[in-house]
Amino acid sequence: MRRYSRITGTGSCLPPRRLSNDDLVAELAGRGIETSDEWIVERTGIRARHFAAADVSSSDLALEASRRAIDAAGLQASDIDLIIVATSTPDMVFPSTACILQNKLGANGCAAFDVQAVCSGFVYALAVADSMIQSGAASRALVVGAEVFSRILDFNDRTTCVLFGDGAGAVVLQASEQPGILASDLHADGSHVGILCVPGNVSGGQILGDPLLKMDGQAVFKLAVGVLEKAARATLDKAGLTEADIDWLIPHQANIRIMQSTARKLKLSMDKVIVTVDQHGNTSAASIPLALDHGVRSGQVQPGQTVLLEGVGGGFTWGAVLLKM
């Protein structure tokens, strides 16, 4: 009998500090940077985001999201036999944030590692966990996207600092006789490294290069709208389904215009798209699991429905996962 994997629990965590656009505009004004709520909303759809306190790390946010997902799955932390954390803002150079999270959960002993694919990270991590469960290498996986992007923002660059926020989302993926993850499609093109990156590193106790986020917004937008449609259709083809079979589209929450464009290309009404970018901003690898948990807990996403997850991020990476809840 074929072995599948299914999502059995979701969870999320947002830092308590919420900044509306007006809050952020006021802070930026103190730095001599001019922008406005209208400018941000028109270009991105973002109205608010959450920033973590200085003493809060990605693993702290991941811990709360993980506990909620494990509880929703009706499990204990000790039941987990694989932990994968997708993050571009790890707690430290090493060990992995997954190992730090494992210790905080009290789930020591199972395999634990990070995946770094920036905003596509959760899609990548979910596909890896699915493959490991199908192979028999794991049976109950915790897959997390966690970020504190506020730490790497240049608050003198109004074109990027208004876009991002902090948060974490998690799912429990369990072995099943019934199909859950139906298909996935992952890609990368390293020739586009420069359009979205943090071009700095640590050497000899000093930072070499620039440790703050750099983005060519127009180039990212142009690439994103094209590759997301291709990944979505490739994933549907692998599953033998069409866009008409999609109950919910949960895309990476980067920019409402990219999301609207993808929905149009897939002939989907925005009523079938889970949107949290307005309240969360772009939380990179955390954005998809945050949106998924919101959809589940709000009652929009129901058991048995077919959901398409898709992400695109620095690398340049992109991919999609089609699943049945």
Tab-separated table of C-alpha atoms in Angstrom:
chain	number	residue	atom	x	y	z
A	1	MET	CA	0.000	0.000	0.000
A	2	ARG	CA	1.367	3.412	-0.946
A	3	ARG	CA	2.359	5.728	1.883
A	4	TYR	CA	1.202	9.361	1.772
A	5	SER	CA	1.489	12.397	4.055
A	6	ARG	CA	-1.295	14.645	5.308
A	7	ILE	CA	-1.417	17.881	7.291
A	8	THR	CA	-3.087	17.084	10.618
A	9	GLY	CA	-2.460	20.309	12.514
A	10	THR	CA	-1.597	23.970	11.882
A	11	GLY	CA	-0.354	26.747	14.144
A	12	SER	CA	1.021	30.261	13.990
A	13	CYS	CA	2.552	33.020	16.075
A	14	LEU	CA	2.787	36.763	15.535
A	15	PRO	CA	4.789	39.056	17.834
A	16	PRO	CA	2.505	41.256	19.952
A	17	ARG	CA	3.952	44.504	18.590
A	18	ARG	CA	1.766	45.488	15.651
A	19	LEU	CA	2.686	48.483	13.507
A	20	SER	CA	0.080	49.983	11.216
A	21	ASN	CA	1.298	51.879	8.187
A	22	ASP	CA	0.689	55.127	10.068
A	23	ASP	CA	2.809	53.854	12.980
A	24	LEU	CA	5.650	52.981	10.630
A	25	VAL	CA	5.313	56.230	8.682
A	26	ALA	CA	5.697	58.158	11.954
A	27	GLU	CA	8.829	56.183	12.885
A	28	LEU	CA	10.352	56.719	9.450
A	29	ALA	CA	9.585	60.422	9.579
A	30	GLY	CA	11.861	60.603	12.602
A	31	ARG	CA	14.640	59.321	10.329
A	32	GLY	CA	13.809	61.856	7.629
A	33	ILE	CA	12.222	59.199	5.374
A	34	GLU	CA	8.950	60.226	3.742
A	35	THR	CA	6.204	57.777	2.811
A	36	SER	CA	2.484	57.384	3.497
A	37	ASP	CA	-0.218	54.836	4.203
A	38	GLU	CA	-1.701	55.525	0.766
A	39	TRP	CA	1.646	54.936	-0.996
A	40	ILE	CA	2.194	51.616	0.795
A	41	VAL	CA	-1.360	50.291	0.314
A	42	GLU	CA	-1.526	51.251	-3.367
A	43	ARG	CA	1.710	49.467	-4.249
A	44	THR	CA	1.569	46.468	-1.931
A	45	GLY	CA	-1.797	46.019	-0.226
A	46	ILE	CA	-0.022	46.056	3.149
A	47	ARG	CA	-1.710	47.903	6.018
A	48	ALA	CA	0.146	46.515	9.044
A	49	ARG	CA	2.911	44.168	10.141
A	50	HIS	CA	4.312	42.719	13.374
A	51	PHE	CA	7.859	43.241	14.678
A	52	ALA	CA	9.499	41.022	17.268
A	53	ALA	CA	11.079	42.456	20.424
A	54	ALA	CA	14.868	42.648	20.488
A	55	ASP	CA	15.186	39.571	22.718
A	56	VAL	CA	12.864	37.384	20.588
A	57	SER	CA	14.387	35.044	17.995
A	58	SER	CA	13.037	33.001	15.112
A	59	SER	CA	13.077	29.891	17.310
A	60	ASP	CA	10.940	31.659	19.936
A	61	LEU	CA	8.249	32.430	17.370
A	62	ALA	CA	8.621	28.931	15.911
A	63	LEU	CA	8.154	27.405	19.359
A	64	GLU	CA	4.727	28.951	19.910
A	65	ALA	CA	3.547	28.162	16.367
A	66	SER	CA	4.814	24.575	16.726
A	67	ARG	CA	3.075	24.013	20.048
A	68	ARG	CA	-0.211	25.136	18.520
A	69	ALA	CA	0.223	22.890	15.472
A	70	ILE	CA	1.191	19.873	17.590
A	71	ASP	CA	-1.794	20.470	19.871
A	72	ALA	CA	-4.125	20.795	16.855
A	73	ALA	CA	-2.820	17.437	15.602
A	74	GLY	CA	-3.603	15.824	18.955
A	75	LEU	CA	0.049	14.919	19.529
A	76	GLN	CA	2.824	15.546	22.033
A	77	ALA	CA	6.188	17.035	21.104
A	78	SER	CA	7.779	13.659	21.849
A	79	ASP	CA	5.716	12.146	19.007
A	80	ILE	CA	7.542	14.247	16.380
A	81	ASP	CA	10.271	12.372	14.489
A	82	LEU	CA	11.380	15.067	12.025
A	83	ILE	CA	11.740	18.849	12.349
A	84	ILE	CA	12.383	21.120	9.368
A	85	VAL	CA	12.552	24.877	9.822
A	86	ALA	CA	12.487	27.204	6.814
A	87	THR	CA	14.168	30.494	7.697
A	88	SER	CA	16.452	33.181	6.315
A	89	THR	CA	16.879	34.758	9.755
A	90	PRO	CA	18.275	31.929	11.903
A	91	ASP	CA	19.063	32.388	15.592
A	92	MET	CA	22.781	31.973	14.921
A	93	VAL	CA	25.246	30.856	12.246
A	94	PHE	CA	25.028	27.327	13.652
A	95	PRO	CA	23.557	25.125	14.958
A	96	SER	CA	20.345	25.174	12.960
A	97	THR	CA	17.252	26.931	14.250
A	98	ALA	CA	15.567	23.518	13.938
A	99	CYS	CA	17.937	22.070	16.553
A	100	ILE	CA	17.353	25.043	18.859
A	101	LEU	CA	13.595	24.644	18.392
A	102	GLN	CA	13.865	20.893	19.017
A	103	ASN	CA	15.485	21.496	22.389
A	104	LYS	CA	12.894	24.116	23.370
A	105	LEU	CA	10.113	21.671	22.464
A	106	GLY	CA	11.745	18.823	24.391
A	107	ALA	CA	11.668	16.632	21.288
A	108	ASN	CA	15.382	15.801	21.276
A	109	GLY	CA	16.577	12.812	19.267
A	110	CYS	CA	14.805	13.119	15.935
A	111	ALA	CA	16.320	14.514	12.743
A	112	ALA	CA	16.257	18.327	12.650
A	113	PHE	CA	17.590	20.762	10.058
A	114	ASP	CA	16.958	24.110	8.373
A	115	VAL	CA	15.982	24.845	4.775
A	116	GLN	CA	17.085	28.140	3.228
A	117	ALA	CA	15.049	29.116	0.173
A	118	VAL	CA	13.948	32.539	1.469
A	119	CYS	CA	10.250	33.180	0.718
A	120	SER	CA	9.876	29.784	-0.984
A	121	GLY	CA	11.322	28.095	2.073
A	122	PHE	CA	8.116	26.646	3.494
A	123	VAL	CA	7.105	25.128	0.149
A	124	TYR	CA	10.577	23.595	-0.159
A	125	ALA	CA	10.478	22.285	3.430
A	126	LEU	CA	7.005	20.796	2.998
A	127	ALA	CA	8.061	18.992	-0.190
A	128	VAL	CA	11.166	17.598	1.554
A	129	ALA	CA	9.135	16.407	4.552
A	130	ASP	CA	6.580	14.777	2.230
A	131	SER	CA	9.350	12.890	0.426
A	132	MET	CA	10.846	11.695	3.715
A	133	ILE	CA	7.481	10.476	4.959
A	134	GLN	CA	6.719	8.716	1.678
A	135	SER	CA	10.109	6.961	1.863
A	136	GLY	CA	9.492	5.815	5.425
A	137	ALA	CA	12.292	7.952	6.891
A	138	ALA	CA	9.769	9.806	9.079
A	139	SER	CA	6.149	9.452	10.163
A	140	ARG	CA	5.280	12.653	12.025
A	141	ALA	CA	7.043	15.765	10.777
A	142	LEU	CA	6.945	19.294	12.135
A	143	VAL	CA	7.433	21.791	9.285
A	144	VAL	CA	7.922	25.420	10.280
A	145	GLY	CA	8.466	28.770	8.590
A	146	ALA	CA	9.851	31.377	11.004
A	147	GLU	CA	11.340	34.804	10.401
A	148	VAL	CA	12.468	37.992	12.147
A	149	PHE	CA	12.998	40.007	8.969
A	150	SER	CA	12.857	43.275	10.902
A	151	ARG	CA	16.478	42.526	11.901
A	152	ILE	CA	17.761	42.783	8.317
A	153	LEU	CA	15.733	45.742	7.040
A	154	ASP	CA	17.293	49.019	5.933
A	155	PHE	CA	15.027	51.625	7.520
A	156	ASN	CA	16.558	54.281	5.312
A	157	ASP	CA	15.115	52.539	2.227
A	158	ARG	CA	11.389	53.167	2.069
A	159	THR	CA	10.965	50.812	-0.894
A	160	THR	CA	11.850	47.740	1.207
A	161	CYS	CA	11.443	48.503	4.913
A	162	VAL	CA	7.665	48.921	4.608
A	163	LEU	CA	7.220	45.471	3.067
A	164	PHE	CA	8.322	42.961	5.668
A	165	GLY	CA	7.239	41.659	9.050
A	166	ASP	CA	8.021	38.942	11.583
A	167	GLY	CA	6.142	35.761	12.453
A	168	ALA	CA	6.034	31.977	12.336
A	169	GLY	CA	3.705	29.306	11.035
A	170	ALA	CA	3.859	25.541	11.455
A	171	VAL	CA	2.177	22.345	10.317
A	172	VAL	CA	2.301	18.746	11.460
A	173	LEU	CA	2.608	16.368	8.514
A	174	GLN	CA	1.767	12.729	9.261
A	175	ALA	CA	1.985	9.463	7.359
A	176	SER	CA	-1.392	8.370	5.976
A	177	GLU	CA	-3.003	5.769	3.747
A	178	GLN	CA	-5.046	8.582	2.184
A	179	PRO	CA	-3.472	11.155	-0.171
A	180	GLY	CA	-2.731	14.537	1.419
A	181	ILE	CA	0.200	16.079	-0.427
A	182	LEU	CA	-0.803	15.442	-4.046
A	183	ALA	CA	2.159	16.924	-5.932
A	184	SER	CA	4.940	19.488	-5.704
A	185	ASP	CA	7.169	21.409	-8.100
A	186	LEU	CA	10.391	23.170	-7.028
A	187	HIS	CA	12.813	25.341	-9.006
A	188	ALA	CA	15.675	27.809	-8.647
A	189	ASP	CA	17.688	30.060	-10.942
A	190	GLY	CA	20.883	31.328	-9.336
A	191	SER	CA	21.510	33.770	-12.186
A	192	HIS	CA	19.084	36.119	-10.412
A	193	VAL	CA	20.897	36.152	-7.065
A	194	GLY	CA	21.383	39.918	-7.149
A	195	ILE	CA	17.758	41.052	-7.438
A	196	LEU	CA	16.855	40.031	-3.875
A	197	CYS	CA	19.599	39.391	-1.354
A	198	VAL	CA	21.377	40.298	1.866
A	199	PRO	CA	24.949	40.592	0.549
A	200	GLY	CA	26.868	40.300	3.805
A	201	ASN	CA	28.567	37.624	5.905
A	202	VAL	CA	30.616	37.228	9.078
A	203	SER	CA	34.386	36.862	8.860
A	204	GLY	CA	36.933	37.212	11.619
A	205	GLY	CA	34.339	38.658	13.958
A	206	GLN	CA	33.343	41.394	11.538
A	207	ILE	CA	30.578	41.825	8.970
A	208	LEU	CA	31.806	41.767	5.397
A	209	GLY	CA	29.576	43.377	2.792
A	210	ASP	CA	26.125	44.742	3.600
A	211	PRO	CA	23.990	42.845	6.163
A	212	LEU	CA	20.737	44.556	5.110
A	213	LEU	CA	18.159	43.469	2.555
A	214	LYS	CA	18.493	44.703	-1.032
A	215	MET	CA	15.770	44.268	-3.644
A	216	ASP	CA	15.103	45.251	-7.237
A	217	GLY	CA	11.331	45.399	-6.855
A	218	GLN	CA	10.438	45.625	-10.548
A	219	ALA	CA	12.677	42.697	-11.476
A	220	VAL	CA	11.250	40.565	-8.674
A	221	PHE	CA	7.671	41.404	-9.670
A	222	LYS	CA	8.285	40.554	-13.322
A	223	LEU	CA	9.888	37.213	-12.510
A	224	ALA	CA	7.371	36.271	-9.830
A	225	VAL	CA	4.198	36.571	-11.880
A	226	GLY	CA	5.613	34.338	-14.603
A	227	VAL	CA	7.168	31.546	-12.575
A	228	LEU	CA	4.269	31.233	-10.129
A	229	GLU	CA	1.815	30.413	-12.909
A	230	LYS	CA	4.206	27.858	-14.412
A	231	ALA	CA	4.807	26.164	-11.055
A	232	ALA	CA	1.086	26.062	-10.335
A	233	ARG	CA	0.246	24.467	-13.682
A	234	ALA	CA	3.139	21.992	-13.447
A	235	THR	CA	1.945	20.881	-10.013
A	236	LEU	CA	-1.642	20.518	-11.190
A	237	ASP	CA	-0.461	18.470	-14.185
A	238	LYS	CA	1.494	16.117	-11.918
A	239	ALA	CA	-1.651	15.542	-9.850
A	240	GLY	CA	-3.878	15.114	-12.906
A	241	LEU	CA	-6.016	18.097	-11.889
A	242	THR	CA	-6.876	21.530	-13.321
A	243	GLU	CA	-7.332	24.987	-11.864
A	244	ALA	CA	-11.070	24.242	-11.615
A	245	ASP	CA	-10.240	21.686	-8.902
A	246	ILE	CA	-8.630	24.296	-6.614
A	247	ASP	CA	-10.744	25.243	-3.617
A	248	TRP	CA	-8.162	27.627	-2.162
A	249	LEU	CA	-5.022	29.334	-3.411
A	250	ILE	CA	-2.612	30.247	-0.603
A	251	PRO	CA	0.281	32.134	-2.199
A	252	HIS	CA	3.316	33.707	-0.596
A	253	GLN	CA	2.032	36.950	0.894
A	254	ALA	CA	4.421	39.455	-0.664
A	255	ASN	CA	2.344	41.865	-2.702
A	256	ILE	CA	-1.384	41.879	-3.396
A	257	ARG	CA	-0.783	42.720	-7.066
A	258	ILE	CA	1.336	39.585	-7.581
A	259	MET	CA	-1.370	37.537	-5.864
A	260	GLN	CA	-4.119	39.065	-8.001
A	261	SER	CA	-2.108	38.463	-11.179
A	262	THR	CA	-1.547	34.801	-10.300
A	263	ALA	CA	-5.232	34.313	-9.519
A	264	ARG	CA	-6.226	35.825	-12.868
A	265	LYS	CA	-3.819	33.577	-14.762
A	266	LEU	CA	-5.316	30.543	-13.004
A	267	LYS	CA	-8.871	31.823	-13.666
A	268	LEU	CA	-9.555	31.967	-9.927
A	269	SER	CA	-11.715	34.537	-8.166
A	270	MET	CA	-9.974	36.408	-5.327
A	271	ASP	CA	-12.723	34.879	-3.185
A	272	LYS	CA	-10.701	31.672	-3.454
A	273	VAL	CA	-7.444	33.284	-2.322
A	274	ILE	CA	-6.430	33.455	1.343
A	275	VAL	CA	-5.083	36.976	1.895
A	276	THR	CA	-3.151	38.006	5.011
A	277	VAL	CA	-0.572	40.335	3.446
A	278	ASP	CA	-2.674	43.333	4.500
A	279	GLN	CA	-2.201	42.516	8.202
A	280	HIS	CA	1.105	40.594	8.246
A	281	GLY	CA	3.178	42.153	5.475
A	282	ASN	CA	5.736	39.883	3.841
A	283	THR	CA	6.955	37.404	6.470
A	284	SER	CA	9.089	35.450	3.983
A	285	ALA	CA	9.121	31.704	4.789
A	286	ALA	CA	6.476	32.224	7.477
A	287	SER	CA	3.896	33.797	5.179
A	288	ILE	CA	2.343	30.662	3.674
A	289	PRO	CA	1.942	28.688	6.931
A	290	LEU	CA	0.655	31.834	8.657
A	291	ALA	CA	-1.961	32.245	5.929
A	292	LEU	CA	-2.817	28.536	5.996
A	293	ASP	CA	-3.362	28.572	9.756
A	294	HIS	CA	-5.499	31.697	9.417
A	295	GLY	CA	-7.592	29.968	6.759
A	296	VAL	CA	-8.046	26.849	8.875
A	297	ARG	CA	-8.849	28.606	12.141
A	298	SER	CA	-11.219	31.088	10.485
A	299	GLY	CA	-13.197	28.169	9.061
A	300	GLN	CA	-12.483	29.069	5.445
A	301	VAL	CA	-10.261	26.086	4.698
A	302	GLN	CA	-12.194	22.897	5.392
A	303	PRO	CA	-11.189	19.206	5.585
A	304	GLY	CA	-11.333	17.536	2.172
A	305	GLN	CA	-10.711	20.732	0.230
A	306	THR	CA	-7.934	21.037	-2.346
A	307	VAL	CA	-5.393	23.762	-1.591
A	308	LEU	CA	-2.552	25.108	-3.737
A	309	LEU	CA	0.406	26.637	-1.901
A	310	GLU	CA	2.996	28.571	-3.897
A	311	GLY	CA	5.970	30.748	-3.140
A	312	VAL	CA	8.730	32.716	-4.813
A	313	GLY	CA	11.794	34.246	-3.224
A	314	GLY	CA	15.437	35.213	-3.335
A	315	GLY	CA	17.761	32.736	-4.917
A	316	PHE	CA	15.847	33.029	-7.195
A	317	THR	CA	13.630	30.188	-5.892
A	318	TRP	CA	10.039	29.226	-6.558
A	319	GLY	CA	7.707	26.300	-6.171
A	320	ALA	CA	4.238	24.973	-5.406
A	321	VAL	CA	2.607	22.226	-3.381
A	322	LEU	CA	-0.895	20.891	-4.073
A	323	LEU	CA	-2.615	19.175	-1.161
A	324	LYS	CA	-5.917	17.897	0.137
A	325	MET	CA	-6.759	18.969	3.674
